[in-house]
Coordinates of C-alpha atoms and ligand atoms in Angstrom, one line a residue:
X946 CA -49.5 -18.5 -37.7
X947 CA -51.8 -18.0 -34.8
X948 CA -50.7 -21.2 -33.2
X949 CA -47.1 -20.3 -33.5
X950 CA -47.5 -16.8 -31.9
X951 CA -49.5 -18.5 -29.0
X952 CA -46.5 -20.8 -28.5
X953 CA -44.1 -17.9 -28.6
X954 CA -46.2 -16.1 -26.0
X955 CA -46.2 -19.0 -23.6
X956 CA -42.5 -19.5 -24.2
X957 CA -41.9 -15.9 -23.4
X958 CA -44.1 -16.2 -20.3
X959 CA -42.1 -19.3 -19.2
X960 CA -38.9 -17.5 -19.7
X961 CA -40.1 -14.5 -17.7
X962 CA -41.1 -16.8 -14.8
X963 CA -37.8 -18.5 -14.8
X964 CA -35.9 -15.2 -15.0
X965 CA -37.9 -14.1 -12.0
X966 CA -37.0 -17.3 -10.1
X967 CA -33.4 -16.9 -11.0
X968 CA -33.5 -13.3 -9.8
X969 CA -35.0 -14.3 -6.5
X970 CA -32.4 -17.0 -6.2
X971 CA -29.5 -14.6 -6.9
X972 CA -30.8 -11.9 -4.6
X973 CA -31.1 -14.4 -1.7
X974 CA -27.4 -15.0 -1.6
X975 CA -24.5 -12.6 -1.3
X976 CA -23.0 -11.4 -4.6
X977 CA -19.7 -13.3 -4.1
X978 CA -21.5 -16.6 -3.6
X979 CA -20.7 -17.3 -7.2
X980 CA -17.1 -17.9 -6.2
X981 CA -16.8 -21.3 -4.6
X982 CA -16.8 -21.0 -0.8
X983 CA -14.5 -23.2 1.2
X984 CA -14.9 -24.3 4.8
X985 CA -12.4 -26.0 7.1
X986 CA -14.3 -27.7 9.9
X987 CA -13.0 -29.1 13.3
X988 CA -9.5 -28.1 12.5
X989 CA -6.7 -26.9 14.9
X990 CA -5.6 -23.5 13.6
X991 CA -2.2 -21.9 14.1
X992 CA -3.3 -18.3 13.5
X993 CA 0.3 -16.9 13.3
X994 CA 1.0 -16.7 17.0
X995 CA -1.2 -19.3 18.9
X996 CA -3.3 -22.4 18.5
X997 CA -7.1 -22.3 18.3
X998 CA -8.4 -25.8 18.8
X999 CA -11.4 -27.3 16.9
X1000 CA -12.1 -24.2 14.9
X1001 CA -14.1 -23.5 11.7
X1002 CA -12.5 -21.3 9.0
X1003 CA -14.6 -19.9 6.2
X1004 CA -13.0 -18.7 3.0
X1005 CA -14.7 -17.0 0.1
X1006 CA -13.5 -14.8 -2.8
X1007 CA -9.9 -15.6 -1.9
X1008 CA -10.1 -14.1 1.6
X1009 CA -10.7 -15.5 5.1
X1010 CA -14.2 -14.4 6.0
X1011 CA -14.7 -16.0 9.4
X1012 CA -12.7 -17.9 12.1
X1013 CA -14.1 -19.4 15.2
X1014 CA -16.4 -21.9 16.7
X1015 CA -18.9 -23.8 14.4
X1016 CA -21.2 -21.5 12.6
X1017 CA -23.7 -21.8 9.7
X1018 CA -22.0 -21.9 6.3
X1019 CA -23.6 -22.0 2.8
X1020 CA -24.6 -25.5 1.9
X1021 CA -22.9 -25.2 -1.4
X1022 CA -19.5 -24.6 0.2
X1023 CA -16.8 -27.2 -0.2
X1024 CA -16.1 -28.7 3.2
X1025 CA -12.6 -29.9 4.3
X1026 CA -12.7 -32.1 7.4
X1027 CA -9.8 -30.9 9.6
X1028 CA -9.9 -33.6 12.2
X1029 CA -6.4 -34.4 13.4
X1030 CA -5.0 -31.7 11.2
X1031 CA -3.5 -28.2 11.6
X1032 CA -4.3 -25.2 9.4
X1033 CA -1.5 -22.6 9.1
X1034 CA -1.1 -19.4 7.2
X1035 CA 0.9 -20.0 4.0
X1036 CA 4.6 -19.9 4.9
X1037 CA 7.2 -17.2 4.1
X1038 CA 10.7 -17.9 3.0
X1039 CA 12.3 -14.6 3.9
X1040 CA 15.6 -15.1 2.0
X1041 CA 15.7 -16.5 -1.5
X1042 CA 17.0 -15.8 -5.0
X1043 CA 15.3 -16.4 -8.3
X1044 CA 18.1 -15.9 -10.8
X1045 CA 17.2 -14.4 -14.2
X1046 CA 15.5 -17.2 -16.0
X1047 CA 14.0 -19.7 -13.5
X1048 CA 11.9 -17.4 -11.4
X1049 CA 8.5 -18.8 -12.2
X1050 CA 9.7 -22.4 -11.8
X1051 CA 11.2 -21.7 -8.4
X1052 CA 8.1 -19.9 -7.2
X1053 CA 6.0 -22.9 -8.4
X1054 CA 8.4 -25.2 -6.4
X1055 CA 7.9 -22.9 -3.4
X1056 CA 4.1 -23.2 -3.5
X1057 CA 4.4 -27.0 -3.8
X1058 CA 5.7 -27.0 -0.3
X1059 CA 3.3 -24.5 1.2
X1060 CA 5.6 -21.4 0.8
X1061 CA 3.1 -18.8 -0.4
X1062 CA 5.4 -15.8 -0.2
X1063 CA 9.1 -15.4 -1.0
X1064 CA 11.2 -12.4 -0.1
X1065 CA 14.0 -12.2 -2.6
X1066 CA 17.2 -10.8 -1.1
X1067 CA 19.1 -9.8 -4.2
X1068 CA 17.5 -10.1 -7.6
X1069 CA 17.3 -8.5 -11.0
X1070 CA 15.1 -6.5 -13.3
X1071 CA 13.5 -9.9 -14.2
X1072 CA 12.4 -10.5 -10.6
X1073 CA 11.0 -7.0 -10.3
X1074 CA 9.0 -7.7 -13.5
X1075 CA 7.8 -11.1 -12.3
X1076 CA 6.9 -9.6 -8.9
X1077 CA 4.7 -7.0 -10.7
X1078 CA 3.1 -9.6 -13.0
X1079 CA 2.1 -11.9 -10.0
X1080 CA 0.7 -9.1 -7.9
X1081 CA -1.1 -7.3 -10.7
X1082 CA -3.0 -10.3 -11.8
X1083 CA -3.3 -12.2 -8.5
X1084 CA -1.6 -15.2 -10.1
X1085 CA -2.2 -18.5 -8.3
X1086 CA -0.2 -21.7 -8.9
X1087 CA 2.9 -19.8 -8.0
X1088 CA 4.1 -18.2 -4.8
X1089 CA 3.9 -14.5 -4.2
X1090 CA 7.1 -12.5 -4.5
X1091 CA 8.6 -9.4 -3.0
X1092 CA 12.1 -8.5 -4.0
X1093 CA 15.0 -6.1 -3.2
X1094 CA 15.7 -6.0 -7.0
X1095 CA 19.4 -5.4 -7.6
X1096 CA 21.2 -5.0 -4.3
X1097 CA 23.8 -2.5 -3.3
X1098 CA 27.5 -3.5 -3.5
X1099 CA 30.7 -1.8 -4.6
X1100 CA 32.9 -2.4 -7.7
X1101 CA 34.2 -6.1 -7.5
X1102 CA 32.1 -6.6 -4.4
X1103 CA 30.1 -9.8 -3.7
X1104 CA 28.2 -11.1 -5.8
X1105 CA 29.9 -9.6 -8.9
X1106 CA 32.4 -12.4 -8.8
X1107 CA 29.6 -14.9 -9.5
X1108 CA 29.3 -13.8 -13.1
X1109 CA 25.7 -12.9 -14.0
X1110 CA 24.6 -9.8 -15.8
X1111 CA 26.5 -6.6 -15.0
X1112 CA 25.0 -4.5 -12.2
X1113 CA 25.4 -0.9 -11.1
X1114 CA 27.9 -0.6 -8.2
X1115 CA 28.5 2.2 -5.6
X1116 CA 31.8 3.8 -6.4
X1117 CA 33.7 5.8 -3.7
X1118 CA 32.8 9.2 -5.2
X1119 CA 29.2 8.4 -6.0
X1120 CA 26.3 10.4 -4.5
X1121 CA 24.8 7.8 -2.2
X1122 CA 21.3 9.3 -2.2
X1123 CA 21.2 9.4 -6.0
X1124 CA 22.4 5.8 -6.1
X1125 CA 19.8 4.6 -3.6
X1126 CA 17.1 6.6 -5.4
X1127 CA 18.1 4.9 -8.7
X1128 CA 17.7 1.5 -7.1
X1129 CA 14.3 2.4 -5.7
X1130 CA 13.2 3.7 -9.1
X1131 CA 13.9 0.2 -10.5
X1132 CA 11.0 -1.0 -8.4
X1133 CA 12.4 -3.1 -5.5
X1134 CA 10.3 -3.4 -2.4
X1135 CA 13.2 -2.9 0.0
X1136 CA 17.0 -2.2 -0.1
X1137 CA 19.5 -5.0 0.3
X1138 CA 23.1 -4.2 1.1
X1139 CA 26.0 -6.6 0.6
X1140 CA 28.6 -6.0 3.4
X1141 CA 31.1 -8.8 3.0
X1142 CA 34.9 -8.4 3.7
X1143 CA 35.9 -11.5 1.7
X1144 CA 35.6 -9.0 -1.2
X1145 CA 35.8 -5.2 -1.6
X1146 CA 32.8 -3.8 0.3
X1147 CA 31.2 -0.6 1.5
X1148 CA 33.0 1.6 4.0
X1149 CA 31.3 2.1 7.4
X1150 CA 30.5 5.7 6.2
X1151 CA 28.9 4.4 3.0
X1152 CA 27.0 1.9 5.1
X1153 CA 25.6 4.6 7.3
X1154 CA 24.8 6.8 4.2
X1155 CA 23.0 4.1 2.4
X1156 CA 20.8 3.3 5.4
X1157 CA 20.0 7.0 5.9
X1158 CA 19.3 7.4 2.2
X1159 CA 16.9 4.4 2.2
X1160 CA 15.2 5.5 5.4
X1161 CA 14.7 9.0 4.0
X1162 CA 12.6 7.2 1.3
X1163 CA 10.8 5.0 3.9
X1164 CA 12.5 1.9 2.5
X1165 CA 13.5 -1.0 4.8
X1166 CA 17.2 -2.0 4.7
X1167 CA 18.3 -5.6 5.0
X1168 CA 22.0 -6.5 4.9
X1169 CA 24.2 -9.5 4.1
X1170 CA 26.9 -10.1 6.7
X1171 CA 28.9 -13.2 7.5
X1172 CA 31.0 -12.2 10.5
X1173 CA 30.1 -11.0 14.0
X1174 CA 32.1 -7.9 13.6
X1175 CA 30.3 -7.0 10.4
X1176 CA 27.0 -7.7 12.0
X1177 CA 27.8 -5.2 14.8
X1178 CA 28.8 -2.6 12.2
X1179 CA 25.5 -3.1 10.3
X1180 CA 23.4 -2.9 13.4
X1181 CA 25.3 0.3 14.6
X1182 CA 24.6 1.8 11.1
X1183 CA 20.9 1.4 11.7
X1184 CA 19.9 -1.4 9.3
X1185 CA 16.4 -2.9 9.9
X1186 CA 17.4 -6.6 9.5
X1187 CA 20.3 -9.0 9.0
X1188 CA 19.8 -11.4 6.1
X1189 CA 22.1 -14.0 7.7
X1190 CA 23.5 -14.7 11.1
X1191 CA 27.3 -15.1 11.5
X1192 CA 29.0 -18.4 12.0
X1193 CA 32.6 -17.3 12.4
X1194 CA 32.5 -17.0 16.2
X1195 CA 30.3 -17.8 19.1
X1196 CA 28.1 -14.8 20.0
X1197 CA 30.0 -12.4 22.3
X1198 CA 28.3 -11.5 25.6
X1199 CA 26.0 -8.5 24.9
X1200 CA 25.7 -9.1 21.2
X1201 CA 22.0 -10.2 21.4
X1202 CA 21.1 -7.3 23.7
X1203 CA 22.9 -4.9 21.3
X1204 CA 20.7 -6.3 18.5
X1205 CA 17.6 -6.0 20.7
X1206 CA 18.3 -2.4 21.7
X1207 CA 18.6 -1.5 18.0
X1208 CA 15.3 -3.3 17.1
X1209 CA 16.7 -5.3 14.3
X1210 CA 15.2 -8.5 13.0
X1211 CA 17.4 -11.5 11.9
X1212 CA 16.9 -14.0 9.1
X1213 CA 19.5 -16.5 10.2
X1214 CA 19.5 -18.8 7.1
X1215 CA 20.8 -21.7 9.1
X1216 CA 20.1 -23.9 6.1
X1217 CA 22.8 -22.3 3.9
X1218 CA 25.2 -22.3 6.8
X1219 CA 24.6 -26.0 7.3
X1220 CA 25.3 -26.6 3.7
X1221 CA 28.4 -24.3 3.6
X1222 CA 29.9 -26.0 6.6
X1223 CA 29.0 -29.5 5.5
X1224 CA 27.4 -30.0 8.9
X1225 CA 24.9 -32.5 7.6
X1226 CA 26.5 -35.5 6.0
X1227 CA 23.2 -36.9 4.6
X1228 CA 20.4 -34.8 3.1
X1229 CA 17.5 -34.7 5.6
X1230 CA 14.9 -35.2 2.9
X1231 CA 16.1 -38.5 1.5
X1232 CA 14.3 -40.6 4.1
X1233 CA 11.3 -38.4 4.6
X1234 CA 8.4 -40.1 2.8
X1235 CA 6.2 -37.0 3.3
X1236 CA 8.7 -35.0 1.3
X1237 CA 10.7 -37.0 -1.1
X1238 CA 8.0 -38.0 -3.6
X1239 CA 7.1 -34.3 -4.0
X1240 CA 10.5 -33.1 -4.9
X1241 CA 10.3 -31.6 -8.4
X1242 CA 13.1 -32.0 -11.0
X1243 CA 14.1 -28.4 -10.6
X1244 CA 14.4 -28.8 -6.8
X1245 CA 16.5 -31.8 -7.4
X1246 CA 18.9 -29.9 -9.6
X1247 CA 19.8 -27.4 -6.8
X1248 CA 19.7 -30.0 -4.1
X1249 CA 22.4 -32.0 -5.9
X1250 CA 24.8 -29.1 -6.1
X1251 CA 27.5 -28.9 -3.4
X1252 CA 29.6 -26.0 -2.0
X1253 CA 33.3 -26.3 -3.0
X1254 CA 35.3 -28.3 -0.5
X1255 CA 36.6 -26.2 2.3
X1256 CA 34.3 -23.3 1.5
X1257 CA 33.0 -22.9 5.0
X1258 CA 36.1 -24.3 6.8
X1259 CA 36.2 -21.3 9.2
X1260 CA 32.5 -21.4 10.0
X1261 CA 30.6 -23.5 12.5
X1262 CA 26.9 -24.2 12.4
X1263 CA 27.0 -24.4 16.3
X1264 CA 28.1 -20.7 16.4
X1265 CA 25.1 -19.7 14.3
X1266 CA 22.7 -21.8 16.4
X1267 CA 24.1 -20.3 19.6
X1268 CA 23.6 -16.8 18.2
X1269 CA 20.0 -17.6 17.2
X1270 CA 19.3 -18.9 20.7
X1271 CA 20.7 -15.8 22.3
X1272 CA 18.9 -13.5 20.0
X1273 CA 15.6 -15.3 20.7
X1274 CA 16.2 -15.0 24.5
X1275 CA 16.8 -11.3 24.0
X1276 CA 13.5 -10.9 22.2
X1277 CA 14.9 -10.2 18.7
X1278 CA 12.4 -11.2 16.0
X1279 CA 13.7 -14.2 14.1
X1280 CA 12.5 -14.7 10.5
X1281 CA 12.7 -18.1 8.7
X1282 CA 14.7 -17.9 5.4
X1283 CA 16.8 -20.4 3.6
X1284 CA 18.9 -18.7 0.9
X1285 CA 17.6 -21.1 -1.7
X1286 CA 18.7 -22.0 -4.4
X1287 CA 22.2 -22.0 -2.8
X1288 CA 24.0 -25.3 -3.2
X1289 CA 22.1 -28.2 -1.5
X1290 CA 18.9 -26.1 -1.0
X1291 CA 15.6 -25.9 -2.9
X1292 CA 12.8 -23.4 -2.9
X1293 CA 9.9 -24.6 -0.7
X1294 CA 11.3 -27.8 0.5
X1295 CA 14.2 -26.3 2.4
X1296 CA 12.1 -24.0 4.5
X1297 CA 10.7 -27.0 6.4
X1298 CA 14.2 -28.0 7.4
X1299 CA 15.0 -24.3 8.4
X1300 CA 12.1 -24.5 10.8
X1301 CA 13.6 -27.6 12.4
X1302 CA 17.0 -25.9 12.6
X1303 CA 15.4 -23.0 14.3
X1304 CA 13.8 -25.3 16.9
X1305 CA 17.2 -27.0 17.4
X1306 CA 18.6 -23.5 18.1
X1307 CA 16.2 -22.9 20.9
X1308 CA 12.9 -21.6 19.4
X1309 CA 9.8 -23.3 20.5
X1310 CA 7.9 -25.0 17.6
X1311 CA 5.3 -22.2 18.1
X1312 CA 7.9 -19.5 17.7
X1313 CA 9.4 -21.3 14.7
X1314 CA 6.0 -21.3 13.0
X1315 CA 5.6 -17.6 13.8
X1316 CA 9.1 -17.0 12.3
X1317 CA 7.7 -18.2 8.9
X1318 CA 4.3 -16.5 9.1
X1319 CA 3.4 -13.5 11.4
X1320 CA 7.0 -12.4 12.1
X1321 CA 8.0 -11.7 8.5
X1322 CA 4.6 -10.1 7.8
X1323 CA 5.2 -7.8 10.7
X1324 CA 8.8 -7.0 10.0
X1325 CA 8.2 -6.2 6.3
X1326 CA 4.8 -4.5 7.0
X1327 CA 2.6 -6.8 5.0
X1328 CA -0.9 -6.5 6.6
X1329 CA -2.7 -8.8 4.2
X1330 CA -1.0 -12.1 5.1
X1331 CA 1.0 -14.1 7.7
X1332 CA -2.0 -14.8 10.0
X1333 CA -5.3 -16.6 9.8
X1334 CA -7.7 -13.8 10.6
X1335 CA -10.8 -12.2 9.1
X1336 CA -10.0 -10.1 6.1
X1337 CA -6.6 -11.6 5.3
X1338 CA -5.7 -13.5 2.1
X1339 CA -6.6 -17.2 2.1
X1340 CA -3.1 -18.4 1.6
X1341 CA -3.3 -21.6 3.6
X1342 CA -1.4 -24.8 4.4
X1343 CA -3.1 -27.8 5.9
X1344 CA -0.9 -30.5 7.5
X1345 CA -1.5 -33.8 9.3
X1346 CA -0.7 -33.7 13.1
X1347 CA 0.4 -30.8 15.3
X1348 CA 3.5 -28.9 14.3
X1349 CA 3.4 -27.0 17.6
X1350 CA 4.3 -30.3 19.2
X1351 CA 6.6 -31.7 16.5
X1352 CA 7.8 -29.0 14.0
X1353 CA 8.4 -31.8 11.4
X1354 CA 4.7 -32.1 11.0
X1355 CA 4.8 -29.2 8.5
X1356 CA 6.2 -31.6 5.9
X1357 CA 3.1 -33.8 6.1
X1358 CA 1.1 -31.6 3.7
X1359 CA -2.6 -32.3 3.1
X1360 CA -3.4 -29.3 1.0
X1361 CA -2.2 -25.9 -0.1
X1362 CA -4.3 -22.9 -1.1
X1363 CA -3.3 -19.6 -2.6
X1364 CA -6.0 -16.9 -2.5
X1365 CA -8.4 -19.7 -1.7
X1366 CA -7.5 -21.7 -4.8
X1367 CA -6.3 -25.2 -4.2
X1368 CA -2.8 -25.9 -5.5
X1369 CA -2.1 -29.2 -7.3
X1370 CA 1.4 -30.3 -6.2
X1371 CA 3.9 -32.0 -8.4
X1372 CA 4.2 -35.7 -7.4
X1373 CA 6.5 -38.4 -8.7
X1374 CA 3.5 -40.7 -8.0
X1375 CA 1.6 -39.0 -10.9
X1376 CA 3.9 -39.7 -13.8
X1377 CA 1.5 -38.3 -16.4
X1378 CA 1.8 -34.9 -14.9
X1379 CA 4.3 -32.6 -16.6
X1380 CA 6.4 -30.3 -14.5
Ligands
ZN2116 ZN1 21.3 -14.7 -0.3

């Protein structure tokens, strides 16, 4: 009995000592050290607007904690050698759609290609619910989402012709403020208007009233247009951004200055215009070894769909590109967006081609990268992302080479992190992986 209690005492003493040691150990490091720290060393950083060469970036607890020259980092941190590589903020696609049932899959696809935030430009109650689920729980493995929710159109207006679940529409005698308030109550992040004369659409008065009603509630207004004349109406009505550029005519003299004076931003969606006009005979991704093995089955399904023949017969990609060039020269903010999953496009993948199309329209590669990072963050008022800076989310994309020299380097992806958590991409080269 005596012997046993002696053993118990010494056991208790040993336990006390080890607890003390553990306490000392814990108090010597910051509280968040328990979360795995991540360090990128000797990496060229595109910070959202410029390049910082040979930098070190320190990530902990899902956030960027330090950016700069080499500094001491915890020895336990995971180190990523960035030599010959470029670290970018996770990309935005500023014009997408999720549909009602495939949202999670599409957002997984987006993250697979470094798109860490999508802005949905007409959605549903399902996308509002998904957006809430992702932001409430800080979900990783899937891109972040912001959404317009159900957009504003009139009876028989676009996109009611596409089937889909019935949606509320703005009738001629409806109280516009009440209608807009009802859309806001559904939980959308901003207001999307459909102004499209190929179908019944809002009158100019309704357009102005919707913009005023949304602004009264401090909501941003983004608008679908497809002609230069409608773009002018929308800008004159006071919208904040165009969700497409027109392709029906070359930009008239003064158009880009008019846009600049009204402080609008433009999401040109050259990708969908290229698809609608059949301007690209062969899909760009087919011969890109840095992209094709990573195309998921769900990306493949939308890539293989085509617009009906003759759909874009009166449109020219060259008009849209000329408009983007003129807008850029006039200082209008350009935001990268694709309109995925429109025919021939896929979430994530297509954003990389949009960047190339923007460069072909006259943006420098640096400006094209800003159009997918800091510009959408600024335009939509997101202060927690879009740049690599202290205190921002560690949504990051690491690529081989220098995309400020050749924009196509964004496709050569080395790693993707959302909130500091590495993302395992789908790959056809890992056949055991289910996706
Ligand atoms: Zn769209």
